[in-house]
Amino acid sequence: MSAGTGPSGTGPGRTAAPGALSVPRGEPERDMMSPMAVARSTRLVGRDGELDTLVTALGVGAAPRDPADSTHALVSGDAGTGKTRLLVELRDRALAQGWQVFAGHCLDFGDSALPFLPFSEVVGRLASELPDVVAEVTATHPALSRLQPGVRLQHAAPETAQPAPDRTELFESFHLLLEAAARQAPTLLVVEDLHWADESTRDLLGFLFSRPFAGQVSVVASYRSDDLHRRHPLRRQVAEWSRLREVTRLPLDPLSDVSVRDLVGVLADQPVPESHLSAIVARAEGNAFFVEELVASGPHGLPDDLADLLLVRLDHLPAGAREVVRAASVAGRRVTHDLLAAASGVPDSLPSADFEEAVRAAVERNVLVAGTGTYRFRHALLAEAVYDDLLPGERVRLHGAFVGALRSGGLGTAAELARHARLAVDLDTAVRASVEAGEEAYSVGGSAEAAGHFEQALRLLADPERRRRSGLDTAVVALHASNALSASGDPQRAAAVLRDQVEVLADDEVPDASRARLLSAWARALLLIDGDHDAVEVSRRALALVPLDSDDRAVVLGNHAAVMATEGEFDEARTAGAEAVAIAEKYGLLAVDADVTITLTGLDRDGSPDALQDAWLHAIDRAVASGSLNAELRARYLMGRSFEDRAEWEQARRWFTGAMEAGQARGRPWSPYALESRWRVAWVAYLRGEWDTVLELTAAAEDLRGGTMPEIPRAMLLTLRLAVPLGRGEEVGPRARRLRAFWAEEGFVAIHASALEIGAAALRRDPAAAVEAYDAAVAVLSRSWHEWFGARVRLAALAVQAVADSLGSPGSLGAAQQSARLDEVARLLEDGRTVPTHLPPHREWGPEGRAWSQRLEAEALRAAWLAGGADVGADQLVSSWRETEALFEHLGHEPELLVVRARLAAVLRATGDQSAAREVADAARATARRLGAVPVLDDLGDLAAPAARGAVRGAAPLTSREREVLRWVAAGRTNGEIGKHLFIATKTVSVHVSNILAKLGASSRTEAAAIARREGLVD
């Protein structure tokens, strides 16, 4: 939601025109341009709950209540959290319900504040809007005249001035004025910025809170909670008012991350990249004003005006406190008491007690917040502003002081030491601390954080002299970085780090064993990504360098076995694996032994299913015993794949779930095997029709809190998450197309995202876009993998389906277009038929491949039939779709079985088998309703009507209006579009369409269009 930090949204000390928020009943537009009403967001975001609380507490909009039940409210929150915006919305709600609203504002005049200033503003507005009411009350209570704005100007000499009225009389007169106003209409009084209020104003407000009204009057006051330091006089009175039954306290917490994202969407004039959006969410910390400023200036810089506004808080601090705060800003958002004391330098110039007083002053002024042994800045942006205000020399000096304090031991972490040493330009200390910090983070499951530390160390080690001085083995640091990157879900970067170090490190800098480990790890990493380097060639280079009979050789041989197994070179894989196991057993390398055992188990493809399962269980046991999480995840994943290949979905789900949960429990949910296991658990749920479970399992891909999920894992999960709304008829094409950015890096994304694009194109009857998506995916995957990858059959079948659906709208096609589309079908059919002929010798065409191959054949026949092909017999068409149904039923793929049955029902109906069509349609309809598959329900239509292909000849004739509607239906127009063309209501079009389907005996709009063209009902 939008808000400023003062009456005008511009900060403390800037004044607003009187009367903001004050709009009398029946004149809602009068002061919309007053500073109070100006808001950069046109709608309330993230405060609906608070608004409802206020409305309920104050009785706004409710039936008239007993005056004795009149209630009031105190709204508090830090500057910029949206108090003003909330009160504007409350005002609008009250005006809409017939209330009248009057507002007064406290202003920052320092020690020169005028008594009763906000109430004088309200009296002035009432005198303007309700002069008779003010005159009536003033006549009986002349003390009220003292609050008239004009009377408060400098005027007569002291001897002509009237004696000051009794305060009680003044309070009574204002109370009576509100009661008199309430006789005209329910009245809401708003007092803003109470933190600047004078004592008299606070006393009068307390009087109003505690004194009942004869009419319906409610009072709401707001104040900045971050301005209420410990000695602020308002603190005591707020505590007293909060004990009153009539007063409701409403503290405004920071906006949630979700609401901040919504607010950015409202404020930004164009889409904001996710990286920028996450930065705004993190830095703004739920403060609406900060969000506005960051959106206006960009997510990474700190606007000068905002920095100046934040730094005003330091001006009120004693010199010692300012010195402490500057030191704290160098530490970051949070710092321990002992570290701040050691690094700030204040104890060197002040006694310890004075240092504590300096910290106390910063806490009392709400610059710092005290925790258990720690201090943090009240706002992260305040810490940034203070740090940015330091001179370069000051920063280096203070960071150096933190380095000295941290090296003394026990005051902080290696990560803190690394950061301060780098910024203090003590780079030798920084590189060693970065490695230590990486090791600490990795040991507790912080893979992403560990990767950052190791990569920072590698950047510092790029200097050959520093490498020499450090005494570190750079190759080992690179291996650590690669492992951490892979474990955090970024195998692409893991491979890149290893490649860079192989190229950068000179031969005389790295022993052969270390270079062999680098090359071998790089080859293994290449198996997880799509790239241009040859994993086999890299692995053989490693094997040629590694010393014989060494633990390094066991690792290199184990990786070589995995590489050769992936490439289908099983004999070489077995030879390398056997030697690796022998060396691993000799040196007690349990993790290597477990990893190689998994590789060798995967090579045994000739045993019985039970024997293979026993072998996998043995491999998993060895992985768990070795303590190697990566080996355990790999074994569980490959076990699941062995069941998946045989379409044993529940067994597959069991093992994939085990891998997913093991990765989650150990802090590595996005490591390759844990991530893909999550995807496959969700995939099983998708094909079993458990679509809500799919959304739960993939929710992290759209976690609005950001998080540390790398982009490619996020893209992988999105490919499946978007399949659910696509199946329910929602438009996902644009989001799916944005995933093309990841196709070249991850073929997995290319396959599933292109399938989404094809499906979305089919829904909007755009066969050209469907075929383009198919061709684009084939082009990318032919470079990354090979031309005849297995999933090409599925993509071809989906593309043919899109083309066939378009042939059902013959009124929109000429002969040349129809011929061109049939040529596309023939090309796609030939592509799909070619794929199984290029399977590697060790691969079988399993249940999924056979189902999609048959689906492709059936869709191609349907396309030819819809185009009026004389060589397509009814028996052939029905038989093809019956076989497709049987294969998808065996596969257990409910969403695709649903689509197949909808197509089969239409075919049966069109070929005259009404009874069978109803049976198949009923089965499909039940599933479609359970899944919410709206497009399939639309295709099923009313299959209870006569269904023979020639039924139109014996049916009731179409009216002239129905013929008009049919022409547009055949052109592929929606009901809304048809209504606009014919100047009739969309609902009327729907009725016409239903009548047309019944008369033509068509199950869907597509079939109706095909029958109409065949029977000459449309041009």
PDB file of N, CA, C and O in Angstrom, residues 321-376:
ATOM      1  N   ALA A 321      27.026   8.460  20.731  1.00  0.00           N
ATOM      2  CA  ALA A 321      26.038   7.550  20.151  1.00  0.00           C
ATOM      3  C   ALA A 321      26.163   7.509  18.635  1.00  0.00           C
ATOM      4  O   ALA A 321      26.030   6.450  18.014  1.00  0.00           O
ATOM      5  N   ARG A 322      26.432   8.683  18.015  1.00  0.00           N
ATOM      6  CA  ARG A 322      26.606   8.686  16.561  1.00  0.00           C
ATOM      7  C   ARG A 322      27.817   7.856  16.156  1.00  0.00           C
ATOM      8  O   ARG A 322      27.794   7.148  15.144  1.00  0.00           O
ATOM      9  N   GLU A 323      28.868   7.910  16.963  1.00  0.00           N
ATOM     10  CA  GLU A 323      30.072   7.125  16.658  1.00  0.00           C
ATOM     11  C   GLU A 323      29.768   5.633  16.755  1.00  0.00           C
ATOM     12  O   GLU A 323      30.194   4.834  15.911  1.00  0.00           O
ATOM     13  N   VAL A 324      29.011   5.234  17.747  1.00  0.00           N
ATOM     14  CA  VAL A 324      28.628   3.832  17.911  1.00  0.00           C
ATOM     15  C   VAL A 324      27.763   3.378  16.735  1.00  0.00           C
ATOM     16  O   VAL A 324      27.936   2.286  16.191  1.00  0.00           O
ATOM     17  N   VAL A 325      26.804   4.217  16.344  1.00  0.00           N
ATOM     18  CA  VAL A 325      25.906   3.852  15.240  1.00  0.00           C
ATOM     19  C   VAL A 325      26.693   3.697  13.941  1.00  0.00           C
ATOM     20  O   VAL A 325      26.422   2.793  13.145  1.00  0.00           O
ATOM     21  N   ARG A 326      27.666   4.571  13.701  1.00  0.00           N
ATOM     22  CA  ARG A 326      28.474   4.438  12.487  1.00  0.00           C
ATOM     23  C   ARG A 326      29.240   3.112  12.491  1.00  0.00           C
ATOM     24  O   ARG A 326      29.339   2.430  11.466  1.00  0.00           O
ATOM     25  N   ALA A 327      29.777   2.755  13.633  1.00  0.00           N
ATOM     26  CA  ALA A 327      30.480   1.470  13.719  1.00  0.00           C
ATOM     27  C   ALA A 327      29.519   0.315  13.505  1.00  0.00           C
ATOM     28  O   ALA A 327      29.843  -0.670  12.819  1.00  0.00           O
ATOM     29  N   ALA A 328      28.325   0.424  14.069  1.00  0.00           N
ATOM     30  CA  ALA A 328      27.339  -0.645  13.900  1.00  0.00           C
ATOM     31  C   ALA A 328      26.955  -0.810  12.438  1.00  0.00           C
ATOM     32  O   ALA A 328      26.698  -1.925  11.971  1.00  0.00           O
ATOM     33  N   SER A 329      26.903   0.290  11.672  1.00  0.00           N
ATOM     34  CA  SER A 329      26.548   0.179  10.256  1.00  0.00           C
ATOM     35  C   SER A 329      27.581  -0.602   9.469  1.00  0.00           C
ATOM     36  O   SER A 329      27.264  -1.261   8.475  1.00  0.00           O
ATOM     37  N   VAL A 330      28.818  -0.561   9.896  1.00  0.00           N
ATOM     38  CA  VAL A 330      29.880  -1.331   9.232  1.00  0.00           C
ATOM     39  C   VAL A 330      29.693  -2.822   9.489  1.00  0.00           C
ATOM     40  O   VAL A 330      29.995  -3.656   8.633  1.00  0.00           O
ATOM     41  N   ALA A 331      29.148  -3.145  10.646  1.00  0.00           N
ATOM     42  CA  ALA A 331      28.907  -4.559  10.972  1.00  0.00           C
ATOM     43  C   ALA A 331      27.764  -5.128  10.138  1.00  0.00           C
ATOM     44  O   ALA A 331      27.677  -6.337   9.934  1.00  0.00           O
ATOM     45  N   GLY A 332      26.868  -4.296   9.644  1.00  0.00           N
ATOM     46  CA  GLY A 332      25.704  -4.784   8.906  1.00  0.00           C
ATOM     47  C   GLY A 332      24.437  -4.530   9.698  1.00  0.00           C
ATOM     48  O   GLY A 332      24.361  -3.600  10.503  1.00  0.00           O
ATOM     49  N   ARG A 333      23.456  -5.348   9.486  1.00  0.00           N
ATOM     50  CA  ARG A 333      22.157  -5.124  10.135  1.00  0.00           C
ATOM     51  C   ARG A 333      22.207  -5.450  11.620  1.00  0.00           C
ATOM     52  O   ARG A 333      21.508  -4.839  12.413  1.00  0.00           O
ATOM     53  N   ARG A 334      23.007  -6.432  12.024  1.00  0.00           N
ATOM     54  CA  ARG A 334      22.999  -6.905  13.410  1.00  0.00           C
ATOM     55  C   ARG A 334      24.438  -7.073  13.892  1.00  0.00           C
ATOM     56  O   ARG A 334      25.319  -7.463  13.127  1.00  0.00           O
ATOM     57  N   VAL A 335      24.693  -6.790  15.166  1.00  0.00           N
ATOM     58  CA  VAL A 335      26.026  -6.939  15.735  1.00  0.00           C
ATOM     59  C   VAL A 335      25.889  -7.273  17.214  1.00  0.00           C
ATOM     60  O   VAL A 335      24.953  -6.824  17.881  1.00  0.00           O
ATOM     61  N   THR A 336      26.812  -8.086  17.712  1.00  0.00           N
ATOM     62  CA  THR A 336      26.772  -8.420  19.131  1.00  0.00           C
ATOM     63  C   THR A 336      27.330  -7.260  19.952  1.00  0.00           C
ATOM     64  O   THR A 336      28.095  -6.421  19.460  1.00  0.00           O
ATOM     65  N   HIS A 337      26.938  -7.240  21.204  1.00  0.00           N
ATOM     66  CA  HIS A 337      27.388  -6.168  22.105  1.00  0.00           C
ATOM     67  C   HIS A 337      28.909  -6.176  22.221  1.00  0.00           C
ATOM     68  O   HIS A 337      29.556  -5.125  22.102  1.00  0.00           O
ATOM     69  N   ASP A 338      29.488  -7.358  22.441  1.00  0.00           N
ATOM     70  CA  ASP A 338      30.938  -7.434  22.659  1.00  0.00           C
ATOM     71  C   ASP A 338      31.713  -7.027  21.420  1.00  0.00           C
ATOM     72  O   ASP A 338      32.730  -6.325  21.517  1.00  0.00           O
ATOM     73  N   LEU A 339      31.251  -7.453  20.259  1.00  0.00           N
ATOM     74  CA  LEU A 339      31.964  -7.099  19.033  1.00  0.00           C
ATOM     75  C   LEU A 339      31.859  -5.608  18.757  1.00  0.00           C
ATOM     76  O   LEU A 339      32.843  -4.966  18.358  1.00  0.00           O
ATOM     77  N   LEU A 340      30.695  -5.030  18.971  1.00  0.00           N
ATOM     78  CA  LEU A 340      30.537  -3.596  18.758  1.00  0.00           C
ATOM     79  C   LEU A 340      31.411  -2.818  19.735  1.00  0.00           C
ATOM     80  O   LEU A 340      32.052  -1.830  19.357  1.00  0.00           O
ATOM     81  N   ALA A 341      31.461  -3.282  20.962  1.00  0.00           N
ATOM     82  CA  ALA A 341      32.287  -2.600  21.959  1.00  0.00           C
ATOM     83  C   ALA A 341      33.763  -2.666  21.585  1.00  0.00           C
ATOM     84  O   ALA A 341      34.505  -1.693  21.741  1.00  0.00           O
ATOM     85  N   ALA A 342      34.185  -3.824  21.067  1.00  0.00           N
ATOM     86  CA  ALA A 342      35.601  -3.995  20.728  1.00  0.00           C
ATOM     87  C   ALA A 342      35.988  -3.234  19.468  1.00  0.00           C
ATOM     88  O   ALA A 342      37.124  -2.781  19.338  1.00  0.00           O
ATOM     89  N   ALA A 343      35.051  -3.094  18.533  1.00  0.00           N
ATOM     90  CA  ALA A 343      35.404  -2.527  17.229  1.00  0.00           C
ATOM     91  C   ALA A 343      35.047  -1.063  17.073  1.00  0.00           C
ATOM     92  O   ALA A 343      35.585  -0.388  16.191  1.00  0.00           O
ATOM     93  N   SER A 344      34.163  -0.534  17.903  1.00  0.00           N
ATOM     94  CA  SER A 344      33.670   0.824  17.668  1.00  0.00           C
ATOM     95  C   SER A 344      34.690   1.891  17.977  1.00  0.00           C
ATOM     96  O   SER A 344      34.605   3.006  17.469  1.00  0.00           O
ATOM     97  N   GLY A 345      35.656   1.579  18.856  1.00  0.00           N
ATOM     98  CA  GLY A 345      36.627   2.594  19.237  1.00  0.00           C
ATOM     99  C   GLY A 345      36.145   3.501  20.333  1.00  0.00           C
ATOM    100  O   GLY A 345      36.920   4.269  20.900  1.00  0.00           O
ATOM    101  N   VAL A 346      34.874   3.442  20.645  1.00  0.00           N
ATOM    102  CA  VAL A 346      34.346   4.319  21.690  1.00  0.00           C
ATOM    103  C   VAL A 346      34.977   4.018  23.048  1.00  0.00           C
ATOM    104  O   VAL A 346      35.336   4.942  23.779  1.00  0.00           O
ATOM    105  N   PRO A 347      35.155   2.742  23.432  1.00  0.00           N
ATOM    106  CA  PRO A 347      35.770   2.490  24.747  1.00  0.00           C
ATOM    107  C   PRO A 347      37.172   3.070  24.877  1.00  0.00           C
ATOM    108  O   PRO A 347      37.639   3.312  25.983  1.00  0.00           O
ATOM    109  N   ASP A 348      37.858   3.314  23.745  1.00  0.00           N
ATOM    110  CA  ASP A 348      39.198   3.887  23.837  1.00  0.00           C
ATOM    111  C   ASP A 348      39.159   5.337  24.277  1.00  0.00           C
ATOM    112  O   ASP A 348      40.102   5.852  24.861  1.00  0.00           O
ATOM    113  N   SER A 349      38.046   6.012  23.967  1.00  0.00           N
ATOM    114  CA  SER A 349      37.958   7.429  24.311  1.00  0.00           C
ATOM    115  C   SER A 349      36.968   7.714  25.432  1.00  0.00           C
ATOM    116  O   SER A 349      36.937   8.808  25.956  1.00  0.00           O
ATOM    117  N   LEU A 350      36.150   6.720  25.744  1.00  0.00           N
ATOM    118  CA  LEU A 350      35.146   6.899  26.778  1.00  0.00           C
ATOM    119  C   LEU A 350      35.209   5.747  27.778  1.00  0.00           C
ATOM    120  O   LEU A 350      35.554   4.618  27.408  1.00  0.00           O
ATOM    121  N   PRO A 351      34.868   5.993  29.008  1.00  0.00           N
ATOM    122  CA  PRO A 351      34.740   4.880  29.954  1.00  0.00           C
ATOM    123  C   PRO A 351      33.655   3.918  29.488  1.00  0.00           C
ATOM    124  O   PRO A 351      32.778   4.280  28.715  1.00  0.00           O
ATOM    125  N   SER A 352      33.710   2.687  29.993  1.00  0.00           N
ATOM    126  CA  SER A 352      32.738   1.669  29.598  1.00  0.00           C
ATOM    127  C   SER A 352      31.315   2.124  29.857  1.00  0.00           C
ATOM    128  O   SER A 352      30.417   1.904  29.048  1.00  0.00           O
ATOM    129  N   ALA A 353      31.104   2.784  30.986  1.00  0.00           N
ATOM    130  CA  ALA A 353      29.753   3.244  31.312  1.00  0.00           C
ATOM    131  C   ALA A 353      29.265   4.249  30.284  1.00  0.00           C
ATOM    132  O   ALA A 353      28.096   4.271  29.905  1.00  0.00           O
ATOM    133  N   ASP A 354      30.177   5.097  29.801  1.00  0.00           N
ATOM    134  CA  ASP A 354      29.787   6.082  28.788  1.00  0.00           C
ATOM    135  C   ASP A 354      29.473   5.400  27.464  1.00  0.00           C
ATOM    136  O   ASP A 354      28.599   5.852  26.719  1.00  0.00           O
ATOM    137  N   PHE A 355      30.191   4.310  27.138  1.00  0.00           N
ATOM    138  CA  PHE A 355      29.890   3.552  25.922  1.00  0.00           C
ATOM    139  C   PHE A 355      28.474   2.985  26.007  1.00  0.00           C
ATOM    140  O   PHE A 355      27.693   3.067  25.053  1.00  0.00           O
ATOM    141  N   GLU A 356      28.140   2.450  27.171  1.00  0.00           N
ATOM    142  CA  GLU A 356      26.796   1.908  27.330  1.00  0.00           C
ATOM    143  C   GLU A 356      25.744   3.003  27.249  1.00  0.00           C
ATOM    144  O   GLU A 356      24.648   2.795  26.721  1.00  0.00           O
ATOM    145  N   GLU A 357      26.055   4.193  27.725  1.00  0.00           N
ATOM    146  CA  GLU A 357      25.111   5.301  27.616  1.00  0.00           C
ATOM    147  C   GLU A 357      24.932   5.703  26.149  1.00  0.00           C
ATOM    148  O   GLU A 357      23.837   6.074  25.719  1.00  0.00           O
ATOM    149  N   ALA A 358      26.035   5.626  25.399  1.00  0.00           N
ATOM    150  CA  ALA A 358      25.941   5.954  23.973  1.00  0.00           C
ATOM    151  C   ALA A 358      25.025   4.963  23.263  1.00  0.00           C
ATOM    152  O   ALA A 358      24.182   5.350  22.437  1.00  0.00           O
ATOM    153  N   VAL A 359      25.177   3.689  23.565  1.00  0.00           N
ATOM    154  CA  VAL A 359      24.322   2.667  22.968  1.00  0.00           C
ATOM    155  C   VAL A 359      22.881   2.873  23.421  1.00  0.00           C
ATOM    156  O   VAL A 359      21.934   2.761  22.629  1.00  0.00           O
ATOM    157  N   ARG A 360      22.703   3.187  24.717  1.00  0.00           N
ATOM    158  CA  ARG A 360      21.351   3.400  25.229  1.00  0.00           C
ATOM    159  C   ARG A 360      20.657   4.543  24.484  1.00  0.00           C
ATOM    160  O   ARG A 360      19.469   4.463  24.160  1.00  0.00           O
ATOM    161  N   ALA A 361      21.398   5.600  24.208  1.00  0.00           N
ATOM    162  CA  ALA A 361      20.802   6.731  23.492  1.00  0.00           C
ATOM    163  C   ALA A 361      20.336   6.302  22.106  1.00  0.00           C
ATOM    164  O   ALA A 361      19.261   6.698  21.640  1.00  0.00           O
ATOM    165  N   ALA A 362      21.126   5.479  21.431  1.00  0.00           N
ATOM    166  CA  ALA A 362      20.747   5.001  20.091  1.00  0.00           C
ATOM    167  C   ALA A 362      19.520   4.097  20.160  1.00  0.00           C
ATOM    168  O   ALA A 362      18.665   4.117  19.268  1.00  0.00           O
ATOM    169  N   VAL A 363      19.424   3.315  21.234  1.00  0.00           N
ATOM    170  CA  VAL A 363      18.272   2.426  21.395  1.00  0.00           C
ATOM    171  C   VAL A 363      17.026   3.229  21.724  1.00  0.00           C
ATOM    172  O   VAL A 363      15.945   2.994  21.182  1.00  0.00           O
ATOM    173  N   GLU A 364      17.168   4.202  22.650  1.00  0.00           N
ATOM    174  CA  GLU A 364      16.005   4.977  23.051  1.00  0.00           C
ATOM    175  C   GLU A 364      15.441   5.799  21.901  1.00  0.00           C
ATOM    176  O   GLU A 364      14.237   6.058  21.836  1.00  0.00           O
ATOM    177  N   ARG A 365      16.304   6.210  20.979  1.00  0.00           N
ATOM    178  CA  ARG A 365      15.848   6.993  19.831  1.00  0.00           C
ATOM    179  C   ARG A 365      15.406   6.092  18.672  1.00  0.00           C
ATOM    180  O   ARG A 365      15.172   6.564  17.567  1.00  0.00           O
ATOM    181  N   ASN A 366      15.308   4.809  18.952  1.00  0.00           N
ATOM    182  CA  ASN A 366      14.819   3.839  17.961  1.00  0.00           C
ATOM    183  C   ASN A 366      15.681   3.786  16.706  1.00  0.00           C
ATOM    184  O   ASN A 366      15.200   3.495  15.612  1.00  0.00           O
ATOM    185  N   VAL A 367      16.949   4.075  16.857  1.00  0.00           N
ATOM    186  CA  VAL A 367      17.897   3.858  15.764  1.00  0.00           C
ATOM    187  C   VAL A 367      18.369   2.410  15.805  1.00  0.00           C
ATOM    188  O   VAL A 367      18.403   1.723  14.780  1.00  0.00           O
ATOM    189  N   LEU A 368      18.717   1.950  17.002  1.00  0.00           N
ATOM    190  CA  LEU A 368      19.076   0.545  17.207  1.00  0.00           C
ATOM    191  C   LEU A 368      17.996  -0.119  18.061  1.00  0.00           C
ATOM    192  O   LEU A 368      17.320   0.540  18.848  1.00  0.00           O
ATOM    193  N   VAL A 369      17.871  -1.415  17.895  1.00  0.00           N
ATOM    194  CA  VAL A 369      16.949  -2.215  18.698  1.00  0.00           C
ATOM    195  C   VAL A 369      17.768  -3.243  19.453  1.00  0.00           C
ATOM    196  O   VAL A 369      18.577  -3.972  18.842  1.00  0.00           O
ATOM    197  N   ALA A 370      17.604  -3.298  20.758  1.00  0.00           N
ATOM    198  CA  ALA A 370      18.379  -4.214  21.582  1.00  0.00           C
ATOM    199  C   ALA A 370      17.729  -5.584  21.602  1.00  0.00           C
ATOM    200  O   ALA A 370      16.510  -5.706  21.758  1.00  0.00           O
ATOM    201  N   GLY A 371      18.560  -6.630  21.433  1.00  0.00           N
ATOM    202  CA  GLY A 371      18.095  -7.998  21.570  1.00  0.00           C
ATOM    203  C   GLY A 371      18.835  -8.668  22.697  1.00  0.00           C
ATOM    204  O   GLY A 371      19.339  -8.015  23.616  1.00  0.00           O
ATOM    205  N   THR A 372      18.936  -9.992  22.648  1.00  0.00           N
ATOM    206  CA  THR A 372      19.675 -10.735  23.664  1.00  0.00           C
ATOM    207  C   THR A 372      21.150 -10.723  23.298  1.00  0.00           C
ATOM    208  O   THR A 372      21.629 -11.530  22.505  1.00  0.00           O
ATOM    209  N   GLY A 373      21.863  -9.759  23.859  1.00  0.00           N
ATOM    210  CA  GLY A 373      23.290  -9.655  23.579  1.00  0.00           C
ATOM    211  C   GLY A 373      23.617  -9.091  22.212  1.00  0.00           C
ATOM    212  O   GLY A 373      24.775  -9.114  21.792  1.00  0.00           O
ATOM    213  N   THR A 374      22.624  -8.578  21.501  1.00  0.00           N
ATOM    214  CA  THR A 374      22.867  -8.045  20.156  1.00  0.00           C
ATOM    215  C   THR A 374      22.127  -6.724  19.983  1.00  0.00           C
ATOM    216  O   THR A 374      21.217  -6.392  20.743  1.00  0.00           O
ATOM    217  N   TYR A 375      22.527  -6.012  18.936  1.00  0.00           N
ATOM    218  CA  TYR A 375      21.836  -4.812  18.504  1.00  0.00           C
ATOM    219  C   TYR A 375      21.608  -4.915  16.998  1.00  0.00           C
ATOM    220  O   TYR A 375      22.438  -5.456  16.275  1.00  0.00           O
ATOM    221  N   ARG A 376      20.477  -4.389  16.566  1.00  0.00           N
ATOM    222  CA  ARG A 376      20.224  -4.320  15.126  1.00  0.00           C
ATOM    223  C   ARG A 376      19.587  -2.980  14.806  1.00  0.00           C
ATOM    224  O   ARG A 376      18.977  -2.346  15.669  1.00  0.00           O
TER     225      ARG A 376
END
